PDB file of C-alpha atoms in Angstrom:
ATOM      1  CA  UNK A   1      50.398  83.853 100.256  1.00 61.00           C
ATOM      2  CA  UNK A   2      53.034  85.297  98.550  1.00 53.00           C
ATOM      3  CA  UNK A   3      53.524  88.422 100.874  1.00 57.00           C
ATOM      4  CA  UNK A   4      53.857  85.968 103.783  1.00 57.00           C
ATOM      5  CA  UNK A   5      56.958  87.481 105.833  1.00 59.00           C
ATOM      6  CA  UNK A   6      59.267  86.018 108.343  1.00 60.00           C
ATOM      7  CA  UNK A   7      59.712  87.047 111.707  1.00 64.00           C
ATOM      8  CA  UNK A   8      62.308  90.033 110.569  1.00 70.00           C
ATOM      9  CA  UNK A   9      59.651  90.794 107.646  1.00 76.00           C
ATOM     10  CA  UNK A  10      61.480  89.285 104.661  1.00 85.00           C
ATOM     11  CA  UNK A  11      58.892  87.920 101.996  1.00 94.00           C
ATOM     12  CA  UNK A  12      59.769  85.073  99.520  1.00 93.00           C
ATOM     13  CA  UNK A  13      60.484  88.160  97.177  1.00 96.00           C
ATOM     14  CA  UNK A  14      62.857  89.212  99.307  1.00 96.00           C
ATOM     15  CA  UNK A  15      64.409  85.821 100.096  1.00 96.00           C
ATOM     16  CA  UNK A  16      64.827  84.761  96.661  1.00 97.00           C
ATOM     17  CA  UNK A  17      66.669  88.005  95.885  1.00 98.00           C
ATOM     18  CA  UNK A  18      69.133  87.513  98.863  1.00 97.00           C
ATOM     19  CA  UNK A  19      69.855  84.233  97.463  1.00 98.00           C
ATOM     20  CA  UNK A  20      70.296  85.161  93.909  1.00 98.00           C
ATOM     21  CA  UNK A  21      67.535  83.087  92.769  1.00 98.00           C
ATOM     22  CA  UNK A  22      66.611  84.439  89.499  1.00 98.00           C
ATOM     23  CA  UNK A  23      64.016  82.126  88.376  1.00 98.00           C
ATOM     24  CA  UNK A  24      62.077  82.244  91.446  1.00 98.00           C
ATOM     25  CA  UNK A  25      62.060  86.368  91.534  1.00 98.00           C
ATOM     26  CA  UNK A  26      60.498  85.594  88.051  1.00 98.00           C
ATOM     27  CA  UNK A  27      58.089  83.610  89.131  1.00 97.00           C
ATOM     28  CA  UNK A  28      57.109  85.768  92.032  1.00 97.00           C
ATOM     29  CA  UNK A  29      56.664  89.756  90.362  1.00 97.00           C
ATOM     30  CA  UNK A  30      54.724  87.669  87.533  1.00 96.00           C
ATOM     31  CA  UNK A  31      52.374  86.444  90.115  1.00 95.00           C
ATOM     32  CA  UNK A  32      52.342  90.033  91.512  1.00 95.00           C
ATOM     33  CA  UNK A  33      54.594  90.232  94.262  1.00 95.00           C
ATOM     34  CA  UNK A  34      55.172  93.254  95.863  1.00 95.00           C
ATOM     35  CA  UNK A  35      58.483  94.741  94.760  1.00 97.00           C
ATOM     36  CA  UNK A  36      58.358  97.515  97.796  1.00 95.00           C
ATOM     37  CA  UNK A  37      58.023  95.045 101.081  1.00 93.00           C
ATOM     38  CA  UNK A  38      60.351  95.665 102.956  1.00 92.00           C
ATOM     39  CA  UNK A  39      62.099  93.826 106.393  1.00 93.00           C
ATOM     40  CA  UNK A  40      61.915  95.249 109.880  1.00 90.00           C
ATOM     41  CA  UNK A  41      65.245  97.512 108.973  1.00 90.00           C
ATOM     42  CA  UNK A  42      63.510  99.018 105.903  1.00 92.00           C
ATOM     43  CA  UNK A  43      65.313  96.931 103.273  1.00 95.00           C
ATOM     44  CA  UNK A  44      63.296  96.557 100.081  1.00 97.00           C
ATOM     45  CA  UNK A  45      64.241  93.306  97.796  1.00 98.00           C
ATOM     46  CA  UNK A  46      66.414  95.649  95.493  1.00 98.00           C
ATOM     47  CA  UNK A  47      68.515  97.134  98.821  1.00 98.00           C
ATOM     48  CA  UNK A  48      69.099  93.055  99.588  1.00 98.00           C
ATOM     49  CA  UNK A  49      69.891  92.251  95.919  1.00 99.00           C
ATOM     50  CA  UNK A  50      72.430  94.883  95.554  1.00 98.00           C
ATOM     51  CA  UNK A  51      73.724  94.238  99.041  1.00 98.00           C
ATOM     52  CA  UNK A  52      74.554  90.893  97.477  1.00 98.00           C
ATOM     53  CA  UNK A  53      75.502  91.386  94.257  1.00 98.00           C
ATOM     54  CA  UNK A  54      72.962  89.608  92.695  1.00 99.00           C
ATOM     55  CA  UNK A  55      73.111  91.744  89.213  1.00 98.00           C
ATOM     56  CA  UNK A  56      70.478  89.619  87.559  1.00 98.00           C
ATOM     57  CA  UNK A  57      68.037  90.007  90.077  1.00 99.00           C
ATOM     58  CA  UNK A  58      68.651  94.023  90.022  1.00 99.00           C
ATOM     59  CA  UNK A  59      68.084  93.823  86.290  1.00 99.00           C
ATOM     60  CA  UNK A  60      64.512  92.357  86.977  1.00 98.00           C
ATOM     61  CA  UNK A  61      63.246  94.189  89.730  1.00 99.00           C
ATOM     62  CA  UNK A  62      64.385  97.186  88.139  1.00 99.00           C
ATOM     63  CA  UNK A  63      62.786  95.947  84.999  1.00 98.00           C
ATOM     64  CA  UNK A  64      58.971  95.456  87.297  1.00 98.00           C
ATOM     65  CA  UNK A  65      59.360  99.020  88.241  1.00 98.00           C
ATOM     66  CA  UNK A  66      61.408  98.638  91.789  1.00 98.00           C
ATOM     67  CA  UNK A  67      61.919 101.797  93.529  1.00 98.00           C
ATOM     68  CA  UNK A  68      65.869 102.951  92.989  1.00 97.00           C
ATOM     69  CA  UNK A  69      65.924 105.124  95.672  1.00 97.00           C
ATOM     70  CA  UNK A  70      63.870 103.601  98.596  1.00 96.00           C
ATOM     71  CA  UNK A  71      65.618 104.095 101.773  1.00 94.00           C
ATOM     72  CA  UNK A  72      66.623 101.937 104.769  1.00 90.00           C
ATOM     73  CA  UNK A  73      65.317 103.187 108.116  1.00 82.00           C
ATOM     74  CA  UNK A  74      68.698 102.362 109.389  1.00 78.00           C
ATOM     75  CA  UNK A  75      71.421 104.473 108.235  1.00 82.00           C
ATOM     76  CA  UNK A  76      69.128 105.678 105.559  1.00 88.00           C
ATOM     77  CA  UNK A  77      70.718 104.022 102.980  1.00 95.00           C
ATOM     78  CA  UNK A  78      69.855 103.513  98.912  1.00 98.00           C
ATOM     79  CA  UNK A  79      70.172 100.266  96.847  1.00 98.00           C
ATOM     80  CA  UNK A  80      72.714 102.131  95.446  1.00 99.00           C
ATOM     81  CA  UNK A  81      74.737 102.701  98.846  1.00 98.00           C
ATOM     82  CA  UNK A  82      74.072  99.270  99.298  1.00 98.00           C
ATOM     83  CA  UNK A  83      75.740  98.157  96.440  1.00 99.00           C
ATOM     84  CA  UNK A  84      78.849 100.105  96.974  1.00 99.00           C
ATOM     85  CA  UNK A  85      78.951  99.675 100.721  1.00 98.00           C
ATOM     86  CA  UNK A  86      79.970  95.572  99.664  1.00 98.00           C
ATOM     87  CA  UNK A  87      81.796  96.509  96.493  1.00 99.00           C
ATOM     88  CA  UNK A  88      79.303  95.317  93.488  1.00 99.00           C
ATOM     89  CA  UNK A  89      80.763  96.882  91.073  1.00 99.00           C
ATOM     90  CA  UNK A  90      78.004  95.339  88.101  1.00 99.00           C
ATOM     91  CA  UNK A  91      75.449  96.106  90.323  1.00 99.00           C
ATOM     92  CA  UNK A  92      76.455  99.991  90.523  1.00 99.00           C
ATOM     93  CA  UNK A  93      76.457 100.153  86.769  1.00 99.00           C
ATOM     94  CA  UNK A  94      73.228  98.501  86.466  1.00 99.00           C
ATOM     95  CA  UNK A  95      71.883 101.342  88.963  1.00 99.00           C
ATOM     96  CA  UNK A  96      73.812 104.033  87.103  1.00 99.00           C
ATOM     97  CA  UNK A  97      72.732 103.122  84.128  1.00 98.00           C
ATOM     98  CA  UNK A  98      68.761 103.501  85.349  1.00 98.00           C
ATOM     99  CA  UNK A  99      69.647 106.631  86.382  1.00 98.00           C
ATOM    100  CA  UNK A 100      69.948 106.207  90.500  1.00 98.00           C
ATOM    101  CA  UNK A 101      70.988 109.151  92.546  1.00 98.00           C
ATOM    102  CA  UNK A 102      74.688 109.317  93.537  1.00 98.00           C
ATOM    103  CA  UNK A 103      74.386 111.839  95.904  1.00 98.00           C
ATOM    104  CA  UNK A 104      71.717 110.653  98.445  1.00 96.00           C
ATOM    105  CA  UNK A 105      73.744 110.574 101.538  1.00 95.00           C
ATOM    106  CA  UNK A 106      72.695 108.059 104.925  1.00 94.00           C
ATOM    107  CA  UNK A 107      72.336 109.696 108.411  1.00 92.00           C
ATOM    108  CA  UNK A 108      75.731 110.490 108.818  1.00 93.00           C
ATOM    109  CA  UNK A 109      76.376 112.482 105.610  1.00 95.00           C
ATOM    110  CA  UNK A 110      77.917 109.479 103.797  1.00 97.00           C
ATOM    111  CA  UNK A 111      77.027 109.195 100.242  1.00 98.00           C
ATOM    112  CA  UNK A 112      77.567 106.038  98.163  1.00 98.00           C
ATOM    113  CA  UNK A 113      81.299 107.503  96.737  1.00 99.00           C
ATOM    114  CA  UNK A 114      81.971 107.940 100.465  1.00 99.00           C
ATOM    115  CA  UNK A 115      81.304 104.691 101.396  1.00 98.00           C
ATOM    116  CA  UNK A 116      83.062 103.384  98.376  1.00 99.00           C
ATOM    117  CA  UNK A 117      86.157 104.811  99.358  1.00 99.00           C
ATOM    118  CA  UNK A 118      85.724 104.029 103.494  1.00 98.00           C
ATOM    119  CA  UNK A 119      85.842 100.414 102.184  1.00 99.00           C
ATOM    120  CA  UNK A 120      88.475 100.598  99.826  1.00 99.00           C
ATOM    121  CA  UNK A 121      86.435  99.177  96.612  1.00 99.00           C
ATOM    122  CA  UNK A 122      88.124 101.222  94.056  1.00 99.00           C
ATOM    123  CA  UNK A 123      85.891  99.796  90.864  1.00 99.00           C
ATOM    124  CA  UNK A 124      83.202 101.306  92.480  1.00 99.00           C
ATOM    125  CA  UNK A 125      84.533 104.523  92.952  1.00 99.00           C
ATOM    126  CA  UNK A 126      85.841 104.678  89.415  1.00 99.00           C
ATOM    127  CA  UNK A 127      82.661 103.813  88.110  1.00 99.00           C
ATOM    128  CA  UNK A 128      81.151 106.487  90.386  1.00 99.00           C
ATOM    129  CA  UNK A 129      83.481 109.323  89.462  1.00 98.00           C
ATOM    130  CA  UNK A 130      82.606 108.298  85.994  1.00 98.00           C
ATOM    131  CA  UNK A 131      79.145 108.886  86.560  1.00 98.00           C
ATOM    132  CA  UNK A 132      79.715 112.262  87.985  1.00 98.00           C
ATOM    133  CA  UNK A 133      79.474 111.842  91.598  1.00 98.00           C
ATOM    134  CA  UNK A 134      80.403 114.839  93.645  1.00 98.00           C
ATOM    135  CA  UNK A 135      83.929 114.556  94.537  1.00 98.00           C
ATOM    136  CA  UNK A 136      83.524 117.243  97.721  1.00 98.00           C
ATOM    137  CA  UNK A 137      80.846 115.829  99.294  1.00 97.00           C
ATOM    138  CA  UNK A 138      81.241 115.522 102.832  1.00 96.00           C
ATOM    139  CA  UNK A 139      80.061 114.109 105.932  1.00 96.00           C
ATOM    140  CA  UNK A 140      78.320 115.755 108.744  1.00 94.00           C
ATOM    141  CA  UNK A 141      81.500 116.339 110.605  1.00 96.00           C
ATOM    142  CA  UNK A 142      82.860 117.868 107.374  1.00 97.00           C
ATOM    143  CA  UNK A 143      84.936 114.590 106.237  1.00 98.00           C
ATOM    144  CA  UNK A 144      85.593 114.154 102.064  1.00 98.00           C
ATOM    145  CA  UNK A 145      85.482 110.731 100.624  1.00 99.00           C
ATOM    146  CA  UNK A 146      89.515 111.353  99.819  1.00 99.00           C
ATOM    147  CA  UNK A 147      89.899 112.032 103.956  1.00 99.00           C
ATOM    148  CA  UNK A 148      87.818 108.573 104.432  1.00 99.00           C
ATOM    149  CA  UNK A 149      89.979 106.872 102.201  1.00 99.00           C
ATOM    150  CA  UNK A 150      93.583 108.063 103.608  1.00 99.00           C
ATOM    151  CA  UNK A 151      92.140 107.584 106.964  1.00 99.00           C
ATOM    152  CA  UNK A 152      91.312 103.376 106.201  1.00 99.00           C
ATOM    153  CA  UNK A 153      94.788 103.425 103.760  1.00 99.00           C
ATOM    154  CA  UNK A 154      92.950 102.648 100.794  1.00 99.00           C
ATOM    155  CA  UNK A 155      95.801 104.025  98.613  1.00 99.00           C
ATOM    156  CA  UNK A 156      94.135 102.627  95.032  1.00 99.00           C
ATOM    157  CA  UNK A 157      91.148 104.799  96.149  1.00 99.00           C
ATOM    158  CA  UNK A 158      93.269 107.926  97.161  1.00 99.00           C
ATOM    159  CA  UNK A 159      95.078 107.701  93.989  1.00 99.00           C
ATOM    160  CA  UNK A 160      91.927 107.541  91.708  1.00 98.00           C
ATOM    161  CA  UNK A 161      90.389 110.321  94.079  1.00 99.00           C
ATOM    162  CA  UNK A 162      93.381 112.705  93.157  1.00 99.00           C
ATOM    163  CA  UNK A 163      93.234 111.803  89.714  1.00 98.00           C
ATOM    164  CA  UNK A 164      89.818 112.823  89.671  1.00 98.00           C
ATOM    165  CA  UNK A 165      90.971 116.355  91.302  1.00 98.00           C
ATOM    166  CA  UNK A 166      89.975 115.981  94.496  1.00 98.00           C
ATOM    167  CA  UNK A 167      90.972 118.838  97.048  1.00 98.00           C
ATOM    168  CA  UNK A 168      93.655 117.550  99.079  1.00 98.00           C
ATOM    169  CA  UNK A 169      93.479 120.350 101.573  1.00 98.00           C
ATOM    170  CA  UNK A 170      89.713 120.011 102.347  1.00 97.00           C
ATOM    171  CA  UNK A 171      89.412 120.327 105.863  1.00 97.00           C
ATOM    172  CA  UNK A 172      87.144 118.281 108.704  1.00 97.00           C
ATOM    173  CA  UNK A 173      85.268 120.594 111.279  1.00 96.00           C
ATOM    174  CA  UNK A 174      88.305 120.570 113.360  1.00 97.00           C
ATOM    175  CA  UNK A 175      91.031 121.181 110.793  1.00 97.00           C
ATOM    176  CA  UNK A 176      92.277 117.777 109.809  1.00 98.00           C
ATOM    177  CA  UNK A 177      93.146 117.279 106.139  1.00 98.00           C
ATOM    178  CA  UNK A 178      93.462 113.536 104.190  1.00 99.00           C
ATOM    179  CA  UNK A 179      97.589 114.189 105.309  1.00 99.00           C
ATOM    180  CA  UNK A 180      96.304 114.174 108.954  1.00 99.00           C
ATOM    181  CA  UNK A 181      94.245 111.203 108.125  1.00 99.00           C
ATOM    182  CA  UNK A 182      96.861 109.143 106.836  1.00 99.00           C
ATOM    183  CA  UNK A 183      99.386 109.879 109.501  1.00 99.00           C
ATOM    184  CA  UNK A 184      97.014 109.568 112.518  1.00 98.00           C
ATOM    185  CA  UNK A 185      95.912 106.181 111.098  1.00 98.00           C
ATOM    186  CA  UNK A 186      99.522 104.640 110.267  1.00 98.00           C
ATOM    187  CA  UNK A 187      98.756 104.475 106.604  1.00 98.00           C
ATOM    188  CA  UNK A 188     102.439 105.324 105.205  1.00 97.00           C
ATOM    189  CA  UNK A 189     101.456 104.226 101.625  1.00 98.00           C
ATOM    190  CA  UNK A 190      99.197 107.057 101.498  1.00 99.00           C
ATOM    191  CA  UNK A 191     101.400 109.760 102.595  1.00 99.00           C
ATOM    192  CA  UNK A 192     104.007 110.162  99.650  1.00 98.00           C
ATOM    193  CA  UNK A 193     101.052 109.991  97.215  1.00 99.00           C
ATOM    194  CA  UNK A 194      99.377 112.993  98.729  1.00 99.00           C
ATOM    195  CA  UNK A 195     102.946 114.527  99.055  1.00 98.00           C
ATOM    196  CA  UNK A 196     103.208 113.718  95.571  1.00 98.00           C
ATOM    197  CA  UNK A 197     100.167 115.356  94.472  1.00 98.00           C
ATOM    198  CA  UNK A 198     101.715 118.802  96.328  1.00 98.00           C
ATOM    199  CA  UNK A 199      99.535 118.222 100.119  1.00 98.00           C
ATOM    200  CA  UNK A 200     100.586 120.783 102.645  1.00 98.00           C
ATOM    201  CA  UNK A 201     103.064 119.147 105.223  1.00 97.00           C
ATOM    202  CA  UNK A 202     102.624 122.026 107.742  1.00 98.00           C
ATOM    203  CA  UNK A 203      98.879 122.384 108.020  1.00 97.00           C
ATOM    204  CA  UNK A 204      97.608 122.095 111.462  1.00 97.00           C
ATOM    205  CA  UNK A 205      94.319 121.068 112.916  1.00 97.00           C
ATOM    206  CA  UNK A 206      92.728 123.443 115.755  1.00 96.00           C
ATOM    207  CA  UNK A 207      95.068 122.122 118.713  1.00 95.00           C
ATOM    208  CA  UNK A 208      97.875 123.177 116.519  1.00 96.00           C
ATOM    209  CA  UNK A 209      98.818 119.337 115.387  1.00 96.00           C
ATOM    210  CA  UNK A 210     100.738 119.072 112.451  1.00 98.00           C
ATOM    211  CA  UNK A 211     100.529 115.812 110.472  1.00 98.00           C
ATOM    212  CA  UNK A 212     104.416 115.060 111.880  1.00 98.00           C
ATOM    213  CA  UNK A 213     103.005 115.741 115.047  1.00 97.00           C
ATOM    214  CA  UNK A 214     100.224 113.392 114.853  1.00 98.00           C
ATOM    215  CA  UNK A 215     102.563 110.529 113.523  1.00 99.00           C
ATOM    216  CA  UNK A 216     104.621 111.291 116.143  1.00 98.00           C
ATOM    217  CA  UNK A 217     102.221 111.009 119.039  1.00 97.00           C
ATOM    218  CA  UNK A 218     100.301 107.913 117.704  1.00 98.00           C
ATOM    219  CA  UNK A 219     103.914 105.709 117.267  1.00 98.00           C
ATOM    220  CA  UNK A 220     104.155 105.872 113.335  1.00 99.00           C
ATOM    221  CA  UNK A 221     107.721 105.741 112.375  1.00 98.00           C
ATOM    222  CA  UNK A 222     107.415 104.684 108.584  1.00 98.00           C
ATOM    223  CA  UNK A 223     105.075 108.132 108.032  1.00 99.00           C
ATOM    224  CA  UNK A 224     107.550 110.191 110.352  1.00 99.00           C
ATOM    225  CA  UNK A 225     110.443 109.757 108.097  1.00 99.00           C
ATOM    226  CA  UNK A 226     108.233 110.077 104.710  1.00 99.00           C
ATOM    227  CA  UNK A 227     107.627 113.218 106.178  1.00 99.00           C
ATOM    228  CA  UNK A 228     110.953 114.056 107.425  1.00 98.00           C
ATOM    229  CA  UNK A 229     112.359 113.233 104.205  1.00 98.00           C
ATOM    230  CA  UNK A 230     110.104 115.542 102.367  1.00 98.00           C
ATOM    231  CA  UNK A 231     111.607 118.508 104.552  1.00 98.00           C
ATOM    232  CA  UNK A 232     108.778 118.722 107.394  1.00 98.00           C
ATOM    233  CA  UNK A 233     109.583 121.075 109.922  1.00 98.00           C
ATOM    234  CA  UNK A 234     110.270 119.336 112.887  1.00 96.00           C
ATOM    235  CA  UNK A 235     110.487 122.499 115.230  1.00 95.00           C
ATOM    236  CA  UNK A 236     106.773 123.925 114.979  1.00 93.00           C
ATOM    237  CA  UNK A 237     104.657 123.805 118.135  1.00 93.00           C
ATOM    238  CA  UNK A 238     100.950 122.765 119.100  1.00 92.00           C
ATOM    239  CA  UNK A 239      98.673 125.232 121.215  1.00 93.00           C
ATOM    240  CA  UNK A 240     100.428 122.930 124.345  1.00 90.00           C
ATOM    241  CA  UNK A 241     103.460 124.315 123.356  1.00 92.00           C
ATOM    242  CA  UNK A 242     104.353 120.350 122.126  1.00 94.00           C
ATOM    243  CA  UNK A 243     107.215 119.843 119.133  1.00 96.00           C
ATOM    244  CA  UNK A 244     106.945 116.494 117.407  1.00 97.00           C
ATOM    245  CA  UNK A 245     109.580 115.275 119.539  1.00 97.00           C
ATOM    246  CA  UNK A 246     108.036 116.344 122.668  1.00 96.00           C
ATOM    247  CA  UNK A 247     104.995 114.533 121.469  1.00 96.00           C
ATOM    248  CA  UNK A 248     106.769 111.289 120.629  1.00 97.00           C
ATOM    249  CA  UNK A 249     108.753 111.236 124.135  1.00 96.00           C
ATOM    250  CA  UNK A 250     105.578 111.837 126.197  1.00 95.00           C
ATOM    251  CA  UNK A 251     103.819 108.998 124.335  1.00 97.00           C
ATOM    252  CA  UNK A 252     106.615 106.457 124.931  1.00 98.00           C
ATOM    253  CA  UNK A 253     107.468 106.547 120.977  1.00 98.00           C
ATOM    254  CA  UNK A 254     110.928 105.794 120.742  1.00 98.00           C
ATOM    255  CA  UNK A 255     111.192 104.671 116.907  1.00 98.00           C
ATOM    256  CA  UNK A 256     109.777 108.157 116.652  1.00 98.00           C
ATOM    257  CA  UNK A 257     112.268 109.561 119.039  1.00 98.00           C
ATOM    258  CA  UNK A 258     115.419 108.083 117.013  1.00 98.00           C
ATOM    259  CA  UNK A 259     114.483 108.934 113.614  1.00 98.00           C
ATOM    260  CA  UNK A 260     113.636 113.109 114.907  1.00 98.00           C
ATOM    261  CA  UNK A 261     116.697 113.391 116.731  1.00 98.00           C
ATOM    262  CA  UNK A 262     118.464 111.541 113.379  1.00 98.00           C
ATOM    263  CA  UNK A 263     116.923 114.402 111.618  1.00 98.00           C
ATOM    264  CA  UNK A 264     118.676 116.971 113.723  1.00 97.00           C
ATOM    265  CA  UNK A 265     115.714 117.651 116.176  1.00 94.00           C
ATOM    266  CA  UNK A 266     116.168 119.769 118.923  1.00 91.00           C
ATOM    267  CA  UNK A 267     116.163 117.878 121.851  1.00 84.00           C
ATOM    268  CA  UNK A 268     116.405 120.697 124.717  1.00 80.00           C
ATOM    269  CA  UNK A 269     113.432 122.795 123.826  1.00 73.00           C
ATOM    270  CA  UNK A 270     110.696 122.589 126.562  1.00 66.00           C
ATOM    271  CA  UNK A 271     106.801 123.218 126.185  1.00 66.00           C
ATOM    272  CA  UNK A 272     105.450 125.680 128.074  1.00 64.00           C
TER     273      UNK A 272
END
């Protein structure tokens, strides 16, 4: 029985694709194996071939008519999404050449470009951009691919996105910019890249937190120094009346305190 499945719903064709056994895949397909038989999570043989990066199996499945837009029950990922998630550039190219949709998003609103940026797969990012993927497609909370690349500290992806014209001031639903993301997570390599591209250092999110204040709160001295060298305002306050120095002191971030004092921050300003 060529469709006999394991406990998790994995058919012989699925397992052959999972392990990259091209000859077995051909034999099973010639015998009429179902290309759409999915496991218990809704992953088809094409999903697993893309996830594992078995380009030859992907080509064979597509030639046999496998559905490129099949969506997994878990998260709603397509084969293209799965390939981008794991950085399988060759599979991404095959799928795009076959006409795969670059804009199908998962349950969080993450597109293939978003997940490639999130996981730092620059090669996949470049391929997707070359195929016309929507550079500003945002998640349900308003995070763009550029934002998530900054949040995760993937400098190469950040550069690729900016070169392609990504909006450096696009904000989330709570007003955070890509520069906020880089400063919040302490990715100092991404900060000068954004600043060189003209990112606004003084943008504040809904509670009045600027990138400098966020970096001070979280103790990211290197980001603080980059921002100060670029001329960031040390005396702005958030809705609670906190300056960057107050935020650094409140959270015990002495290295940030020293950096701010060395730059001339007002040490006597009080919160409201």
